């Protein structure tokens, strides 16, 4: 299959975004497979100058929830690009700097990090990092006009007072999420019913200062559960790592480096068949890692190109029509301008992963 949706809806997308490239023709895709490993990047939504799309989660109905870091907001976006973004939740920008990791526990129950204010070392300097619950089951829009008929129910779960910079989030069970503290280099276990939290995994390979002269103070960043292991990126060290964990999130045994050639690795995602896609925000690159490979390979973007400027995270579609589509948030290279000066509007972009 060469296209994700009908040509009609793609045409609407390109009108809206003005930047959507049509998926490559199947024959071209086949020849591209044998000739090169790069993949076309398509823009679905483009936000304004100075924006930063940080993370995303996909609802069972296919709609995409996107968190912004430049301002504390969570938006809903349509995977066909047919509707303007809808603000699902927003917080006072004097209270929170922005939103980061977002994850679903039971159907339509989402949790998101709202961040206090950090300095350039990612040390919390004012405010507090919190986790909020977003219950999407109460949310409804008009199918014809897109008007909000009923809001999501948004409530604070907990202030994580011992944290500096909460970043990636993943779901451990129906009532437990895991949340990475990128500055402190540990992962919290948070009970989504009681708000109780504690450090579940605190590993040397999560620390930014486990190497001399780290390029940034971001250690553990993206976190995912896969094959009974907790996987994580360490941004400063440029690695993907893992340790076996028990069902309650407690580590079992020693950690290991999976690959060490993913500089500035941010969030990442596994496809059903174990292939990992790793967003390298400040390299403006997306890499693929096959389960048998001992290194990751860049498939899109470069640090002199705006194609994937500041790519921060990826999630797969959840509809039969887009389960092979990897949606990507980009931060417009706000974290590290390209060539030292170039930033672009943040986006929700996508790639077709059929051939990976
Ligand atoms: C590699 O494949 C991509 C995606 O099909 C295409 O856009 C690009 O032009 C190809 N590059 C080369 C050097 O063939
Ligand atoms: C946001 O917070 C600031 C500082 O606490 C407060 O002065 C302001 O009134 C708040 N704004 C809104 C819209 O609640
Ligand atoms: C951030 O704040 C911490 C704690 O006050 C301080 O040690 C560090 O030097 C600050 N970093 C920057 C870049 O200001
Ligand atoms: C949804 O929430 C917004 C912001 O608080 C409010 O303006 C709007 O009236 C609400 N809509 C409905 C249908 O309750
Ligand atoms: C988790 O929630 C789902 C959906 O609500 C339910 O079907 C499942 O039984 C729950 N699992 C456990 C272990 O409680
Ligand atoms: C994390 O581990 C370090 C040693 O690597 C230790 O000094 C620190 O106290 C631990 N912190 C927590 C919260 O477990
Ligand atoms: C987690 O489970 C392990 C056994 O798998 C047990 O030893 C440990 O005490 C449990 N920890 C927590 C915090 O429940
Ligand atoms: C970055 O610099 C390189 C080398 O001068 C140039 O080829 C490239 O187009 C520049 N990229 C951007 C986004 O300006
Ligand atoms: C791009 O990354 C390479 C390392 O892969 C580095 O040597 C080079 O300086 C970077 N270029 C820019 C413009 O950031």
Short mmCIF file of C-alpha atoms and ligand atoms in Angstrom, two decimals:
data_model
loop_
_atom_site.label_atom_id
_atom_site.label_comp_id
_atom_site.label_asym_id
_atom_site.label_seq_id
_atom_site.Cartn_x
_atom_site.Cartn_y
_atom_site.Cartn_z
CA UNK A 1 0.00 0.00 0.00
CA UNK A 2 1.41 3.30 -1.02
CA UNK A 3 -1.06 5.71 0.54
CA UNK A 4 -2.54 5.94 4.01
CA UNK A 5 -5.85 7.48 3.16
CA UNK A 6 -7.85 8.11 0.07
CA UNK A 7 -6.49 10.59 -2.43
CA UNK A 8 -9.48 12.78 -1.68
CA UNK A 9 -8.54 13.20 1.97
CA UNK A 10 -4.90 13.70 1.07
CA UNK A 11 -5.90 16.50 -1.25
CA UNK A 12 -7.75 18.14 1.63
CA UNK A 13 -4.66 17.72 3.81
CA UNK A 14 -2.42 19.47 1.33
CA UNK A 15 -4.84 22.35 1.05
CA UNK A 16 -4.88 22.75 4.82
CA UNK A 17 -1.24 22.34 5.61
CA UNK A 18 0.13 23.58 2.32
CA UNK A 19 3.09 21.30 2.83
CA UNK A 20 1.91 17.73 2.59
CA UNK A 21 3.85 15.63 0.12
CA UNK A 22 1.98 12.76 -1.49
CA UNK A 23 3.26 9.35 -0.47
CA UNK A 24 5.62 7.87 -3.00
CA UNK A 25 4.23 5.65 -5.70
CA UNK A 26 4.59 1.99 -4.83
CA UNK A 27 7.10 1.36 -7.61
CA UNK A 28 9.24 4.22 -6.39
CA UNK A 29 9.03 2.90 -2.84
CA UNK A 30 10.19 -0.52 -3.99
CA UNK A 31 13.14 0.85 -5.90
CA UNK A 32 13.96 3.20 -3.01
CA UNK A 33 14.15 0.17 -0.73
CA UNK A 34 16.90 -1.37 -2.74
CA UNK A 35 18.71 1.89 -3.38
CA UNK A 36 18.55 3.94 -0.22
CA UNK A 37 17.21 3.83 3.30
CA UNK A 38 15.68 7.30 3.51
CA UNK A 39 11.95 7.88 3.72
CA UNK A 40 9.74 10.81 2.75
CA UNK A 41 8.58 13.04 5.60
CA UNK A 42 5.12 14.56 5.27
CA UNK A 43 3.77 17.50 7.26
CA UNK A 44 0.22 17.00 8.58
CA UNK A 45 -0.03 20.10 10.79
CA UNK A 46 2.31 23.04 11.10
CA UNK A 47 2.13 25.30 14.14
CA UNK A 48 3.39 28.88 14.36
CA UNK A 49 6.89 30.31 14.79
CA UNK A 50 8.43 29.59 18.18
CA UNK A 51 6.23 26.55 18.85
CA UNK A 52 7.52 23.22 20.21
CA UNK A 53 5.55 19.97 19.79
CA UNK A 54 6.97 17.63 22.42
CA UNK A 55 5.03 14.40 22.65
CA UNK A 56 1.90 12.59 21.50
CA UNK A 57 -0.54 9.79 22.22
CA UNK A 58 -3.10 8.25 19.88
CA UNK A 59 -6.66 7.55 21.00
CA UNK A 60 -8.41 4.31 20.06
CA UNK A 61 -10.57 6.34 17.64
CA UNK A 62 -7.44 7.46 15.79
CA UNK A 63 -7.40 11.06 17.00
CA UNK A 64 -4.00 12.32 18.12
CA UNK A 65 -3.30 14.11 21.41
CA UNK A 66 -0.24 16.33 21.19
CA UNK A 67 1.58 18.07 24.05
CA UNK A 68 3.33 21.39 23.58
CA UNK A 69 6.41 22.44 25.49
CA UNK A 70 6.46 26.12 24.50
CA UNK A 71 3.17 26.63 26.34
CA UNK A 72 1.22 24.29 28.63
CA UNK A 73 -1.34 22.83 26.23
CA UNK A 74 -2.63 19.52 24.94
CA UNK A 75 -4.26 19.57 21.50
CA UNK A 76 -6.33 17.05 19.57
CA UNK A 77 -5.40 16.62 15.90
CA UNK A 78 -7.12 14.63 13.20
CA UNK A 79 -4.94 11.98 11.51
CA UNK A 80 -6.43 12.97 8.13
CA UNK A 81 -5.66 16.63 8.75
CA UNK A 82 -9.28 17.54 8.04
CA UNK A 83 -9.92 19.65 11.11
CA UNK A 84 -8.21 22.53 12.86
CA UNK A 85 -6.43 21.60 16.10
CA UNK A 86 -8.72 21.55 19.14
CA UNK A 87 -7.37 22.63 22.53
CA UNK A 88 -8.20 19.82 24.94
CA UNK A 89 -6.51 21.22 28.03
CA UNK A 90 -4.47 24.31 28.84
CA UNK A 91 -2.89 25.62 32.01
CA UNK A 92 -1.72 28.99 33.22
CA UNK A 93 1.61 29.71 31.51
CA UNK A 94 2.75 31.53 34.66
CA UNK A 95 2.32 28.30 36.60
CA UNK A 96 3.71 25.76 34.13
CA UNK A 97 6.36 26.08 31.45
CA UNK A 98 4.83 23.46 29.15
CA UNK A 99 3.68 19.87 28.73
CA UNK A 100 5.80 16.79 28.09
CA UNK A 101 5.17 13.02 28.29
CA UNK A 102 1.61 11.78 27.72
CA UNK A 103 0.30 8.23 28.08
CA UNK A 104 -2.99 6.31 28.21
CA UNK A 105 -3.86 3.79 30.94
CA UNK A 106 -7.43 2.51 30.53
CA UNK A 107 -9.37 3.49 27.38
CA UNK A 108 -9.41 7.27 26.93
CA UNK A 109 -7.78 7.95 30.31
CA UNK A 110 -4.61 9.95 29.68
CA UNK A 111 -1.92 11.40 31.94
CA UNK A 112 0.39 14.27 31.01
CA UNK A 113 3.38 15.99 32.58
CA UNK A 114 3.05 19.73 33.20
CA UNK A 115 6.50 21.15 33.88
CA UNK A 116 7.65 23.81 36.29
CA UNK A 117 10.37 26.21 35.13
CA UNK A 118 13.88 24.88 34.57
CA UNK A 119 17.05 26.76 33.72
CA UNK A 120 19.46 25.81 30.93
CA UNK A 121 20.89 23.06 33.15
CA UNK A 122 17.37 21.54 33.45
CA UNK A 123 17.32 22.22 37.18
CA UNK A 124 13.88 23.23 38.48
CA UNK A 125 14.14 26.89 39.46
CA UNK A 126 10.47 27.72 40.18
CA UNK A 127 7.09 26.05 40.28
CA UNK A 128 6.57 22.32 40.48
CA UNK A 129 6.27 19.41 38.07
CA UNK A 130 2.82 17.87 38.12
CA UNK A 131 0.93 15.01 36.53
CA UNK A 132 -2.58 15.72 35.31
CA UNK A 133 -5.35 13.34 34.35
CA UNK A 134 -7.22 13.97 31.09
CA UNK A 135 -10.37 11.89 30.85
CA UNK A 136 -11.30 11.94 27.16
CA UNK A 137 -14.44 9.85 27.68
CA UNK A 138 -16.40 13.03 28.45
CA UNK A 139 -15.11 14.78 25.32
CA UNK A 140 -17.39 15.16 22.30
CA UNK A 141 -17.34 17.23 19.13
CA UNK A 142 -19.82 17.78 16.37
CA UNK A 143 -18.89 15.58 13.40
CA UNK A 144 -20.12 18.20 11.00
CA UNK A 145 -18.80 21.46 12.46
CA UNK A 146 -16.01 20.15 14.74
CA UNK A 147 -17.44 22.31 17.52
CA UNK A 148 -16.75 21.07 21.06
CA UNK A 149 -20.01 19.78 22.53
CA UNK A 150 -18.53 18.52 25.78
CA UNK A 151 -15.06 19.01 27.28
CA UNK A 152 -12.55 16.46 28.50
CA UNK A 153 -12.41 16.19 32.30
CA UNK A 154 -9.05 17.49 33.46
CA UNK A 155 -7.83 17.14 37.04
CA UNK A 156 -4.53 17.22 38.86
CA UNK A 157 -3.19 13.84 39.95
CA UNK A 158 -0.09 14.88 41.89
CA UNK A 159 2.80 17.32 42.28
CA UNK A 160 6.05 15.39 42.00
CA UNK A 161 8.01 17.52 44.45
CA UNK A 162 11.28 15.58 44.34
CA UNK A 163 11.67 15.95 40.56
CA UNK A 164 13.59 18.48 38.46
CA UNK A 165 12.65 17.80 34.84
CA UNK A 166 9.98 15.20 34.15
CA UNK A 167 10.04 14.14 30.54
CA UNK A 168 9.05 10.78 28.96
CA UNK A 169 6.07 8.77 30.22
CA UNK A 170 4.80 5.26 29.60
CA UNK A 171 2.09 2.99 31.00
CA UNK A 172 2.98 0.06 33.28
CA UNK A 173 -0.54 -1.11 34.12
CA UNK A 174 -4.16 0.08 34.33
CA UNK A 175 -3.29 2.14 37.40
CA UNK A 176 0.43 2.80 37.13
CA UNK A 177 2.49 5.05 34.88
CA UNK A 178 6.26 5.42 34.70
CA UNK A 179 7.75 8.90 34.32
CA UNK A 180 11.38 9.78 33.58
CA UNK A 181 13.22 12.57 35.38
CA UNK A 182 15.77 13.53 32.74
CA UNK A 183 17.88 15.71 35.01
CA UNK A 184 18.10 13.36 38.00
CA UNK A 185 18.40 10.24 35.88
CA UNK A 186 15.71 8.08 37.42
CA UNK A 187 12.21 6.81 36.63
CA UNK A 188 9.20 7.26 38.90
CA UNK A 189 6.36 4.83 39.34
CA UNK A 190 3.11 6.80 39.86
CA UNK A 191 -0.17 5.28 41.03
CA UNK A 192 -2.87 6.96 38.92
CA UNK A 193 -5.60 6.24 41.47
CA UNK A 194 -3.86 7.52 44.60
CA UNK A 195 -1.12 9.79 43.20
CA UNK A 196 1.47 7.95 45.30
CA UNK A 197 4.87 8.02 43.63
CA UNK A 198 8.32 6.60 44.25
CA UNK A 199 11.52 6.04 42.31
CA UNK A 200 11.14 2.68 40.55
CA UNK A 201 14.40 2.50 38.58
CA UNK A 202 17.54 4.54 39.31
CA UNK A 203 20.30 3.35 37.02
CA UNK A 204 23.76 4.68 36.17
CA UNK A 205 22.87 4.46 32.46
CA UNK A 206 20.08 6.98 33.11
CA UNK A 207 22.52 9.68 34.30
CA UNK A 208 23.63 12.48 31.98
CA UNK A 209 26.93 12.73 33.84
CA UNK A 210 27.87 9.08 33.42
CA UNK A 211 30.26 10.36 30.72
CA UNK A 212 32.86 13.14 30.97
CA UNK A 213 31.80 16.54 29.55
CA UNK A 214 28.18 15.63 28.72
CA UNK A 215 26.79 17.77 25.87
CA UNK A 216 23.54 18.38 27.79
CA UNK A 217 22.11 17.70 31.25
CA UNK A 218 19.41 15.40 29.88
CA UNK A 219 19.84 11.75 30.82
CA UNK A 220 16.90 9.31 30.68
CA UNK A 221 14.38 10.82 28.29
CA UNK A 222 12.07 8.49 26.32
CA UNK A 223 10.90 5.34 28.16
CA UNK A 224 8.99 2.32 26.83
CA UNK A 225 8.10 -1.18 27.99
CA UNK A 226 8.90 -3.95 25.56
CA UNK A 227 9.58 -7.66 26.01
CA UNK A 228 9.42 -7.40 29.82
CA UNK A 229 12.15 -4.78 29.73
CA UNK A 230 12.14 -1.09 30.43
CA UNK A 231 13.91 0.62 27.50
CA UNK A 232 15.17 4.19 27.70
CA UNK A 233 17.19 6.72 25.78
CA UNK A 234 19.93 8.74 27.43
CA UNK A 235 20.12 12.01 25.51
CA UNK A 236 23.53 13.16 26.72
CA UNK A 237 25.19 9.80 26.21
CA UNK A 238 23.40 9.03 22.90
CA UNK A 239 22.27 5.53 23.82
CA UNK A 240 19.24 3.26 23.92
CA UNK A 241 19.39 1.06 27.05
CA UNK A 242 17.29 -1.55 28.80
CA UNK A 243 16.80 -3.50 32.00
CA UNK A 244 14.40 -6.34 32.77
CA UNK A 245 11.64 -5.23 35.15
CA UNK A 246 8.93 -7.04 37.09
CA UNK A 247 5.22 -6.33 36.67
CA UNK A 248 5.36 -3.68 39.42
CA UNK A 249 8.18 -1.78 37.72
CA UNK A 250 11.00 -3.01 39.94
CA UNK A 251 14.23 -3.81 38.13
CA UNK A 252 15.38 -7.40 37.81
CA UNK A 253 19.08 -7.80 37.07
CA UNK A 254 21.53 -5.47 35.40
CA UNK A 255 21.03 -2.90 32.68
CA UNK A 256 22.61 -3.02 29.25
CA UNK A 257 23.28 -0.64 26.37
CA UNK A 258 21.26 -1.69 23.30
CA UNK A 259 22.89 0.79 20.87
CA UNK A 260 25.26 3.67 21.38
CA UNK A 261 25.08 5.46 18.01
CA UNK A 262 22.00 7.62 18.58
CA UNK A 263 23.39 11.03 19.55
CA UNK A 264 20.87 13.31 21.32
CA UNK A 265 18.27 10.52 21.38
CA UNK A 266 14.90 11.84 22.56
CA UNK A 267 11.75 9.68 22.58
CA UNK A 268 11.38 6.44 20.58
CA UNK A 269 8.76 3.82 19.72
CA UNK A 270 8.60 0.13 18.85
CA UNK A 271 6.63 -1.15 15.89
CA UNK A 272 4.70 -4.41 16.53
CA UNK A 273 7.48 -6.45 15.01
CA UNK A 274 10.21 -5.03 17.29
CA UNK A 275 11.66 -2.45 14.92
CA UNK A 276 12.44 0.71 16.89
CA UNK A 277 12.25 4.29 15.59
CA UNK A 278 14.35 6.76 17.55
CA UNK A 279 13.85 10.54 17.41
CA UNK A 280 17.11 12.46 17.70
CA UNK A 281 15.80 15.92 18.50
CA UNK A 282 18.95 18.03 18.43
CA UNK A 283 20.37 16.07 15.48
CA UNK A 284 17.10 16.62 13.53
CA UNK A 285 17.18 12.96 12.57
CA UNK A 286 15.05 9.83 12.87
CA UNK A 287 16.83 6.49 13.12
CA UNK A 288 15.60 2.92 12.73
CA UNK A 289 16.88 0.01 14.78
CA UNK A 290 16.18 -3.57 13.67
CA UNK A 291 16.07 -6.20 16.44
CA UNK A 292 19.08 -8.04 15.02
CA UNK A 293 21.19 -4.95 14.36
CA UNK A 294 23.94 -3.63 16.58
CA UNK A 295 23.55 -0.08 15.42
CA UNK A 296 20.75 2.28 14.46
CA UNK A 297 20.56 3.82 10.99
CA UNK A 298 19.35 7.30 10.05
CA UNK A 299 16.28 7.14 7.76
CA UNK A 300 15.18 10.78 7.68
CA UNK A 301 16.48 14.25 8.40
CA UNK A 302 19.94 15.63 9.07
CA UNK A 303 21.45 18.33 11.22
CA UNK A 304 21.74 20.72 8.28
CA UNK A 305 18.15 20.18 7.09
CA UNK A 306 14.74 21.35 8.34
CA UNK A 307 13.01 18.13 7.18
CA UNK A 308 12.67 16.85 10.74
CA UNK A 309 13.72 19.95 12.65
CA UNK A 310 13.94 18.97 16.31
CA UNK A 311 12.02 15.68 15.98
CA UNK A 312 10.95 14.81 19.52
CA UNK A 313 8.69 11.71 19.59
CA UNK A 314 6.70 9.24 17.48
CA UNK A 315 3.56 7.12 17.80
CA UNK A 316 1.82 4.76 15.37
CA UNK A 317 -1.71 5.27 14.14
CA UNK A 318 -4.38 3.03 15.70
CA UNK A 319 -6.80 2.70 12.78
CA UNK A 320 -6.55 -0.10 10.20
CA UNK A 321 -5.86 2.62 7.63
CA UNK A 322 -2.91 4.18 9.47
CA UNK A 323 -1.37 1.49 11.68
CA UNK A 324 1.78 1.61 9.52
CA UNK A 325 1.98 5.40 9.75
CA UNK A 326 4.37 6.82 12.31
CA UNK A 327 3.26 10.26 13.48
CA UNK A 328 6.11 12.46 14.63
CA UNK A 329 6.18 15.59 16.76
CA UNK A 330 8.82 18.16 15.87
CA UNK A 331 10.02 21.12 17.92
CA UNK A 332 11.22 23.25 15.01
CA UNK A 333 14.83 22.94 16.28
CA UNK A 334 14.03 25.36 19.10
CA UNK A 335 16.31 23.30 21.36
CA UNK A 336 19.32 23.69 19.06
CA UNK A 337 18.85 25.87 15.97
CA UNK A 338 20.05 24.25 12.73
CA UNK A 339 23.43 25.60 11.59
CA UNK A 340 23.31 27.71 14.75
CA UNK A 341 20.47 30.00 13.66
CA UNK A 342 17.64 28.26 11.79
CA UNK A 343 14.37 27.39 13.52
CA UNK A 344 11.04 26.58 11.84
CA UNK A 345 7.46 26.13 13.09
CA UNK A 346 6.84 22.91 15.03
CA UNK A 347 4.84 20.22 13.23
CA UNK A 348 2.97 17.00 13.46
CA UNK A 349 4.57 15.05 10.61
CA UNK A 350 4.33 11.46 9.42
CA UNK A 351 6.25 8.74 7.62
CA UNK A 352 5.04 5.50 6.05
CA UNK A 353 6.94 2.67 7.80
CA UNK A 354 5.68 -0.15 5.51
CA UNK A 355 9.13 -0.89 4.14
CA UNK A 356 10.96 -0.94 7.50
C1 LIG B 1 15.85 8.02 -1.27
O1 LIG B 1 14.47 7.72 -1.07
C2 LIG B 1 13.69 8.85 -0.72
C3 LIG B 1 12.29 8.35 -0.37
O2 LIG B 1 11.78 7.52 -1.36
C4 LIG B 1 13.70 9.87 -1.85
O3 LIG B 1 12.96 11.00 -1.51
C5 LIG B 1 15.16 10.28 -2.11
O4 LIG B 1 15.20 11.15 -3.22
C6 LIG B 1 16.03 9.06 -2.39
N1 LIG B 1 17.43 9.48 -2.46
C7 LIG B 1 18.25 9.03 -3.39
C8 LIG B 1 19.64 9.54 -3.33
O5 LIG B 1 17.91 8.24 -4.25
C1 LIG B 2 -1.96 32.92 36.07
O1 LIG B 2 -1.14 32.92 37.22
C2 LIG B 2 -0.71 34.22 37.57
C3 LIG B 2 0.33 34.07 38.66
O2 LIG B 2 -0.12 33.22 39.68
C4 LIG B 2 -1.92 35.04 38.01
O3 LIG B 2 -1.51 36.34 38.37
C5 LIG B 2 -2.88 35.11 36.85
O4 LIG B 2 -4.07 35.75 37.28
C6 LIG B 2 -3.24 33.70 36.35
N1 LIG B 2 -4.00 33.85 35.13
C7 LIG B 2 -5.16 33.24 34.95
C8 LIG B 2 -5.80 33.44 33.63
O5 LIG B 2 -5.67 32.53 35.81
C1 LIG B 3 20.57 26.15 37.28
O1 LIG B 3 20.28 26.17 38.66
C2 LIG B 3 21.18 25.37 39.43
C3 LIG B 3 20.66 25.37 40.88
O2 LIG B 3 20.49 26.66 41.31
C4 LIG B 3 22.58 25.93 39.31
O3 LIG B 3 23.48 25.09 40.03
C5 LIG B 3 22.99 25.95 37.86
O4 LIG B 3 24.24 26.57 37.72
C6 LIG B 3 21.96 26.72 37.04
N1 LIG B 3 22.28 26.63 35.63
C7 LIG B 3 22.27 27.68 34.83
C8 LIG B 3 22.65 27.44 33.40
O5 LIG B 3 21.97 28.80 35.20
C1 LIG B 4 -15.14 23.81 27.29
O1 LIG B 4 -14.16 24.50 28.05
C2 LIG B 4 -13.88 25.81 27.54
C3 LIG B 4 -12.71 26.36 28.29
O2 LIG B 4 -12.90 26.26 29.66
C4 LIG B 4 -15.14 26.66 27.68
O3 LIG B 4 -14.91 27.94 27.16
C5 LIG B 4 -16.27 26.00 26.91
O4 LIG B 4 -17.46 26.70 27.13
C6 LIG B 4 -16.46 24.54 27.33
N1 LIG B 4 -17.40 23.92 26.42
C7 LIG B 4 -18.43 23.22 26.83
C8 LIG B 4 -19.29 22.63 25.75
O5 LIG B 4 -18.69 23.04 28.01
C1 LIG B 5 -7.44 -3.02 32.58
O1 LIG B 5 -8.49 -2.24 32.00
C2 LIG B 5 -9.11 -2.88 30.90
C3 LIG B 5 -10.05 -1.88 30.25
O2 LIG B 5 -10.74 -1.13 31.19
C4 LIG B 5 -9.80 -4.15 31.39
O3 LIG B 5 -10.40 -4.81 30.29
C5 LIG B 5 -8.74 -5.07 32.01
O4 LIG B 5 -9.37 -6.20 32.55
C6 LIG B 5 -7.97 -4.33 33.10
N1 LIG B 5 -6.86 -5.18 33.52
C7 LIG B 5 -6.59 -5.40 34.79
C8 LIG B 5 -5.39 -6.26 35.06
O5 LIG B 5 -7.21 -4.91 35.71
C1 LIG B 6 20.03 6.89 42.86
O1 LIG B 6 21.25 6.20 42.77
C2 LIG B 6 22.36 6.99 43.22
C3 LIG B 6 23.60 6.16 42.96
O2 LIG B 6 23.74 5.95 41.60
C4 LIG B 6 22.20 7.31 44.68
O3 LIG B 6 23.26 8.15 45.08
C5 LIG B 6 20.89 8.04 44.89
O4 LIG B 6 20.67 8.22 46.27
C6 LIG B 6 19.74 7.23 44.31
N1 LIG B 6 18.54 8.05 44.41
C7 LIG B 6 17.31 7.56 44.56
C8 LIG B 6 16.21 8.54 44.67
O5 LIG B 6 17.09 6.36 44.57
C1 LIG B 7 7.72 -5.75 43.19
O1 LIG B 7 7.68 -7.14 42.94
C2 LIG B 7 8.80 -7.84 43.44
C3 LIG B 7 8.68 -9.30 43.04
O2 LIG B 7 8.44 -9.39 41.67
C4 LIG B 7 8.87 -7.71 44.96
O3 LIG B 7 10.04 -8.31 45.43
C5 LIG B 7 8.90 -6.22 45.33
O4 LIG B 7 8.81 -6.07 46.72
C6 LIG B 7 7.75 -5.46 44.69
N1 LIG B 7 7.96 -4.03 44.93
C7 LIG B 7 6.96 -3.18 45.17
C8 LIG B 7 7.34 -1.76 45.39
O5 LIG B 7 5.81 -3.54 45.26
C1 LIG B 8 23.20 24.50 6.79
O1 LIG B 8 24.47 24.72 6.25
C2 LIG B 8 24.77 23.86 5.14
C3 LIG B 8 26.23 24.10 4.77
O2 LIG B 8 26.45 25.44 4.59
C4 LIG B 8 23.81 24.15 4.01
O3 LIG B 8 24.06 23.28 2.93
C5 LIG B 8 22.40 23.92 4.49
O4 LIG B 8 21.46 24.27 3.50
C6 LIG B 8 22.12 24.75 5.74
N1 LIG B 8 20.83 24.37 6.28
C7 LIG B 8 19.86 25.24 6.55
C8 LIG B 8 18.58 24.68 7.10
O5 LIG B 8 19.98 26.42 6.40
C1 LIG B 9 26.24 17.75 12.45
O1 LIG B 9 26.60 16.59 13.17
C2 LIG B 9 27.95 16.23 12.99
C3 LIG B 9 28.18 14.95 13.77
O2 LIG B 9 27.44 13.92 13.19
C4 LIG B 9 28.86 17.34 13.50
O3 LIG B 9 30.21 16.99 13.25
C5 LIG B 9 28.53 18.63 12.80
O4 LIG B 9 29.26 19.68 13.40
C6 LIG B 9 27.05 18.94 12.93
N1 LIG B 9 26.75 20.10 12.13
C7 LIG B 9 25.97 21.09 12.53
C8 LIG B 9 25.76 22.20 11.57
O5 LIG B 9 25.43 21.10 13.62
#
